[in-house]
Short mmCIF file of C-alpha atoms in Angstrom, two decimals:
data_model
loop_
_atom_site.label_atom_id
_atom_site.label_comp_id
_atom_site.label_asym_id
_atom_site.label_seq_id
_atom_site.Cartn_x
_atom_site.Cartn_y
_atom_site.Cartn_z
CA MET O 1 83.95 -10.58 54.67
CA LEU O 2 86.45 -8.79 52.47
CA ASN O 3 86.37 -5.03 52.88
CA PRO O 4 87.61 -3.11 49.80
CA GLY O 5 89.99 -0.29 50.60
CA TYR O 6 90.92 -1.61 54.04
CA THR O 7 92.23 -5.07 53.29
CA THR O 8 95.91 -5.30 52.46
CA ILE O 9 97.21 -8.25 50.49
CA SER O 10 98.89 -9.64 53.62
CA LYS O 11 95.62 -9.51 55.57
CA PHE O 12 93.81 -11.07 52.64
CA LEU O 13 96.23 -13.99 52.53
CA ILE O 14 95.88 -14.59 56.27
CA GLN O 15 92.10 -14.70 55.87
CA GLN O 16 91.77 -16.50 52.56
CA VAL O 17 94.57 -19.05 52.14
CA PRO O 18 93.01 -22.42 52.95
CA GLU O 19 94.34 -24.33 55.91
CA GLY O 20 96.27 -27.40 54.91
CA PRO O 21 99.74 -28.87 54.58
CA HIS O 22 100.99 -25.89 52.55
CA GLY O 23 98.78 -23.08 53.82
CA ARG O 24 101.29 -21.13 55.88
CA GLU O 25 104.08 -21.58 53.33
CA LEU O 26 101.80 -20.53 50.47
CA ALA O 27 100.78 -17.31 52.24
CA ALA O 28 104.39 -16.45 53.02
CA LEU O 29 105.51 -17.12 49.45
CA LEU O 30 102.76 -14.93 48.01
CA VAL O 31 103.80 -12.09 50.32
CA ASP O 32 107.30 -12.45 48.84
CA VAL O 33 105.85 -12.41 45.32
CA ALA O 34 103.96 -9.19 46.13
CA ALA O 35 107.23 -7.62 47.30
CA VAL O 36 108.91 -8.67 44.04
CA ILE O 37 106.08 -7.10 42.06
CA LYS O 38 106.57 -3.83 43.92
CA ALA O 39 110.26 -3.88 43.01
CA ILE O 40 109.49 -4.61 39.35
CA SER O 41 106.91 -1.81 39.36
CA ALA O 42 109.56 0.64 40.55
CA ALA O 43 111.96 -0.50 37.82
CA VAL O 44 109.32 -0.38 35.07
CA GLY O 45 108.32 3.11 36.24
CA LYS O 46 111.82 4.32 35.44
CA GLY O 47 111.55 3.11 31.86
CA PRO O 48 114.64 3.95 29.78
CA LEU O 49 116.26 5.47 32.86
CA VAL O 50 117.04 1.93 34.02
CA GLY O 51 119.61 1.81 31.23
CA LEU O 52 121.59 4.64 32.78
CA ALA O 53 124.47 3.81 35.12
CA GLY O 54 123.49 3.61 38.76
CA LEU O 55 119.71 3.79 38.28
CA ALA O 56 119.10 0.05 38.09
CA GLY O 57 120.90 -0.69 41.33
CA THR O 58 123.63 -2.66 39.58
CA ASP O 59 127.27 -1.88 38.82
CA ASN O 60 128.51 -0.83 35.42
CA VAL O 61 132.22 -1.23 36.11
CA GLN O 62 133.36 -2.30 32.64
CA GLY O 63 131.14 0.10 30.73
CA GLU O 64 128.64 -2.62 29.78
CA SER O 65 125.04 -1.56 29.31
CA GLN O 66 122.60 -2.24 32.13
CA LYS O 67 120.52 -5.40 31.97
CA LYS O 68 117.25 -5.13 30.13
CA LEU O 69 114.18 -4.80 32.31
CA ASP O 70 112.93 -8.30 31.52
CA VAL O 71 116.23 -9.82 32.64
CA LEU O 72 116.20 -7.64 35.74
CA ALA O 73 112.61 -8.72 36.50
CA ASP O 74 113.64 -12.38 36.24
CA GLU O 75 116.48 -11.83 38.70
CA LEU O 76 114.17 -9.95 41.09
CA PHE O 77 111.74 -12.89 41.10
CA THR O 78 114.52 -15.40 41.66
CA ARG O 79 116.30 -13.49 44.43
CA GLY O 80 113.02 -12.45 46.03
CA VAL O 81 111.78 -15.98 46.68
CA GLU O 82 114.92 -18.14 46.92
CA TRP O 83 116.07 -16.80 50.28
CA SER O 84 113.04 -18.00 52.26
CA GLY O 85 113.52 -21.72 51.71
CA LEU O 86 109.85 -22.06 50.76
CA VAL O 87 110.41 -22.98 47.12
CA VAL O 88 112.09 -26.07 45.77
CA ALA O 89 111.76 -25.20 42.08
CA LEU O 90 111.55 -22.11 39.88
CA ALA O 91 110.48 -22.14 36.25
CA SER O 92 110.76 -18.86 34.37
CA GLY O 93 109.71 -17.82 30.90
CA ARG O 94 113.16 -16.26 30.60
CA ARG O 95 115.13 -19.47 31.22
CA GLU O 96 115.52 -22.94 29.80
CA GLY O 97 114.48 -25.75 32.12
CA VAL O 98 113.61 -25.75 35.81
CA HIS O 99 115.91 -24.28 38.45
CA PHE O 100 115.93 -26.34 41.65
CA VAL O 101 116.68 -24.71 45.00
CA GLU O 102 118.52 -26.29 47.90
CA GLY O 103 116.51 -26.65 51.09
CA HIS O 104 113.37 -28.25 52.43
CA GLY O 105 110.81 -26.29 50.44
CA ARG O 106 107.93 -28.09 48.76
CA LEU O 107 106.52 -25.33 46.55
CA ALA O 108 107.25 -24.58 42.90
CA LEU O 109 106.87 -21.09 41.45
CA VAL O 110 106.24 -20.88 37.71
CA PHE O 111 106.32 -17.37 36.27
CA ASP O 112 106.80 -15.04 33.35
CA PRO O 113 108.63 -12.12 34.96
CA LEU O 114 107.73 -9.44 32.40
CA ASP O 115 105.17 -10.55 29.84
CA GLY O 116 104.83 -8.23 26.85
CA SER O 117 108.21 -6.62 27.49
CA ASN O 118 108.30 -5.40 23.87
CA ASN O 119 105.61 -2.92 24.93
CA LEU O 120 108.27 -1.09 26.91
CA ASP O 121 109.69 0.34 23.69
CA VAL O 122 106.46 2.30 23.15
CA ASN O 123 105.63 2.95 26.83
CA LEU O 124 102.66 0.57 27.01
CA PRO O 125 101.67 -1.57 30.02
CA VAL O 126 103.44 -4.85 30.74
CA GLY O 127 102.81 -7.52 33.34
CA SER O 128 103.94 -10.55 35.32
CA ILE O 129 102.22 -13.95 35.48
CA PHE O 130 102.74 -16.53 38.21
CA SER O 131 101.51 -19.88 39.47
CA VAL O 132 102.27 -21.87 42.63
CA LEU O 133 102.28 -25.67 42.77
CA ALA O 134 103.14 -28.22 45.44
CA LEU O 135 105.69 -30.92 44.65
CA PRO O 136 105.62 -34.42 46.10
CA GLU O 137 107.92 -34.78 49.09
CA THR O 138 110.14 -37.32 47.40
CA SER O 139 110.17 -35.90 43.87
CA ARG O 140 112.30 -33.00 42.68
CA THR O 141 112.13 -33.41 38.93
CA THR O 142 110.98 -31.36 35.97
CA GLU O 143 108.16 -33.85 35.44
CA ALA O 144 106.90 -33.18 38.97
CA VAL O 145 106.63 -29.48 38.16
CA LEU O 146 104.62 -30.14 34.98
CA GLN O 147 101.23 -30.52 36.64
CA GLN O 148 97.68 -29.88 35.50
CA GLY O 149 96.35 -26.38 36.04
CA SER O 150 93.63 -27.75 38.31
CA ARG O 151 96.35 -28.65 40.85
CA GLN O 152 97.56 -25.09 41.30
CA LEU O 153 97.57 -23.77 44.86
CA ALA O 154 97.47 -20.17 43.66
CA ALA O 155 97.76 -18.16 40.48
CA GLY O 156 97.76 -14.53 39.50
CA TYR O 157 99.10 -11.72 37.41
CA ALA O 158 100.32 -8.17 37.83
CA VAL O 159 99.86 -5.23 35.45
CA TYR O 160 102.30 -2.32 35.47
CA GLY O 161 100.47 0.66 34.03
CA PRO O 162 99.28 4.03 35.37
CA SER O 163 98.73 2.05 38.55
CA THR O 164 100.20 -1.32 39.53
CA GLN O 165 97.57 -3.98 40.11
CA VAL O 166 97.70 -7.62 41.17
CA VAL O 167 94.91 -10.10 40.53
CA ILE O 168 95.16 -13.32 42.51
CA THR O 169 93.29 -16.48 43.43
CA VAL O 170 94.00 -19.04 46.11
CA GLY O 171 90.98 -21.11 45.16
CA ARG O 172 88.41 -18.88 46.86
CA GLY O 173 87.40 -16.48 44.15
CA VAL O 174 89.47 -13.96 42.21
CA HIS O 175 90.46 -10.66 43.82
CA GLY O 176 92.29 -7.56 42.63
CA PHE O 177 94.65 -5.30 44.54
CA THR O 178 96.10 -1.89 43.69
CA LEU O 179 99.49 -0.69 44.91
CA ASP O 180 99.14 2.31 47.22
CA ARG O 181 102.51 3.93 46.68
CA GLU O 182 102.13 6.18 49.74
CA ILE O 183 101.93 3.27 52.16
CA GLY O 184 103.90 0.85 49.97
CA ASN O 185 101.32 -1.91 50.10
CA PHE O 186 98.71 -3.57 47.91
CA VAL O 187 95.13 -2.78 48.95
CA LEU O 188 92.04 -4.72 47.92
CA THR O 189 90.13 -2.71 45.31
CA HIS O 190 88.37 -5.36 43.21
CA PRO O 191 86.94 -8.11 45.43
CA ASP O 192 85.30 -11.21 44.00
CA ILE O 193 85.90 -10.50 40.32
CA ARG O 194 83.46 -12.35 38.07
CA VAL O 195 82.92 -12.70 34.34
CA PRO O 196 79.69 -10.82 33.44
CA ASP O 197 76.71 -12.85 32.31
CA ILE O 198 76.73 -13.16 28.54
CA TYR O 199 73.54 -12.52 26.63
CA VAL O 200 72.52 -15.73 24.88
CA PHE O 201 70.84 -15.13 21.54
CA ASP O 202 67.55 -16.99 21.19
CA ASP O 203 67.29 -17.85 17.51
CA SER O 204 63.62 -18.80 17.98
CA LEU O 205 62.91 -15.05 18.07
CA ALA O 206 64.54 -14.44 14.70
#
């Protein structure tokens, strides 16, 4: 049973990711995604300071302005998951087409690295959206990535606001985690999220 406040996202994934041909790889990839979200949260928290030399963690040798946060978020996603060899394909809302990765990975990560990035101009919350799919062993094509939503292995989103939260599903309910900045980890705070029952108007009473 999930225990709010004591279950980290890593523990959750160990307990909740279904066993199967991609179970271990899926859990490891989602841990990488959580690490990327923490990095994006830190960058978003700096706001306009990211545009100052040295604060974004990138060089400014020729006096060019620092990359915008949405471009930086895209690069953080790409670098954060490519190294593991778990993914074969990346599709980003910031790029044209699908980026294929060398290696033996079978998973595809589809994501919008910083949705609502225009909100940054007025200091409003922004977020990330992601989905994980499995590709056929013999097919590494754009068409293979374009699958029905019902075939997703996992999906989720992150919100960068007063607190950073991740909401995720691996096919066993929907669960929310909040970043505890003191320990540097996501902790389960909203287990088993459900849509409230909607009152149905009975027109026979009118």
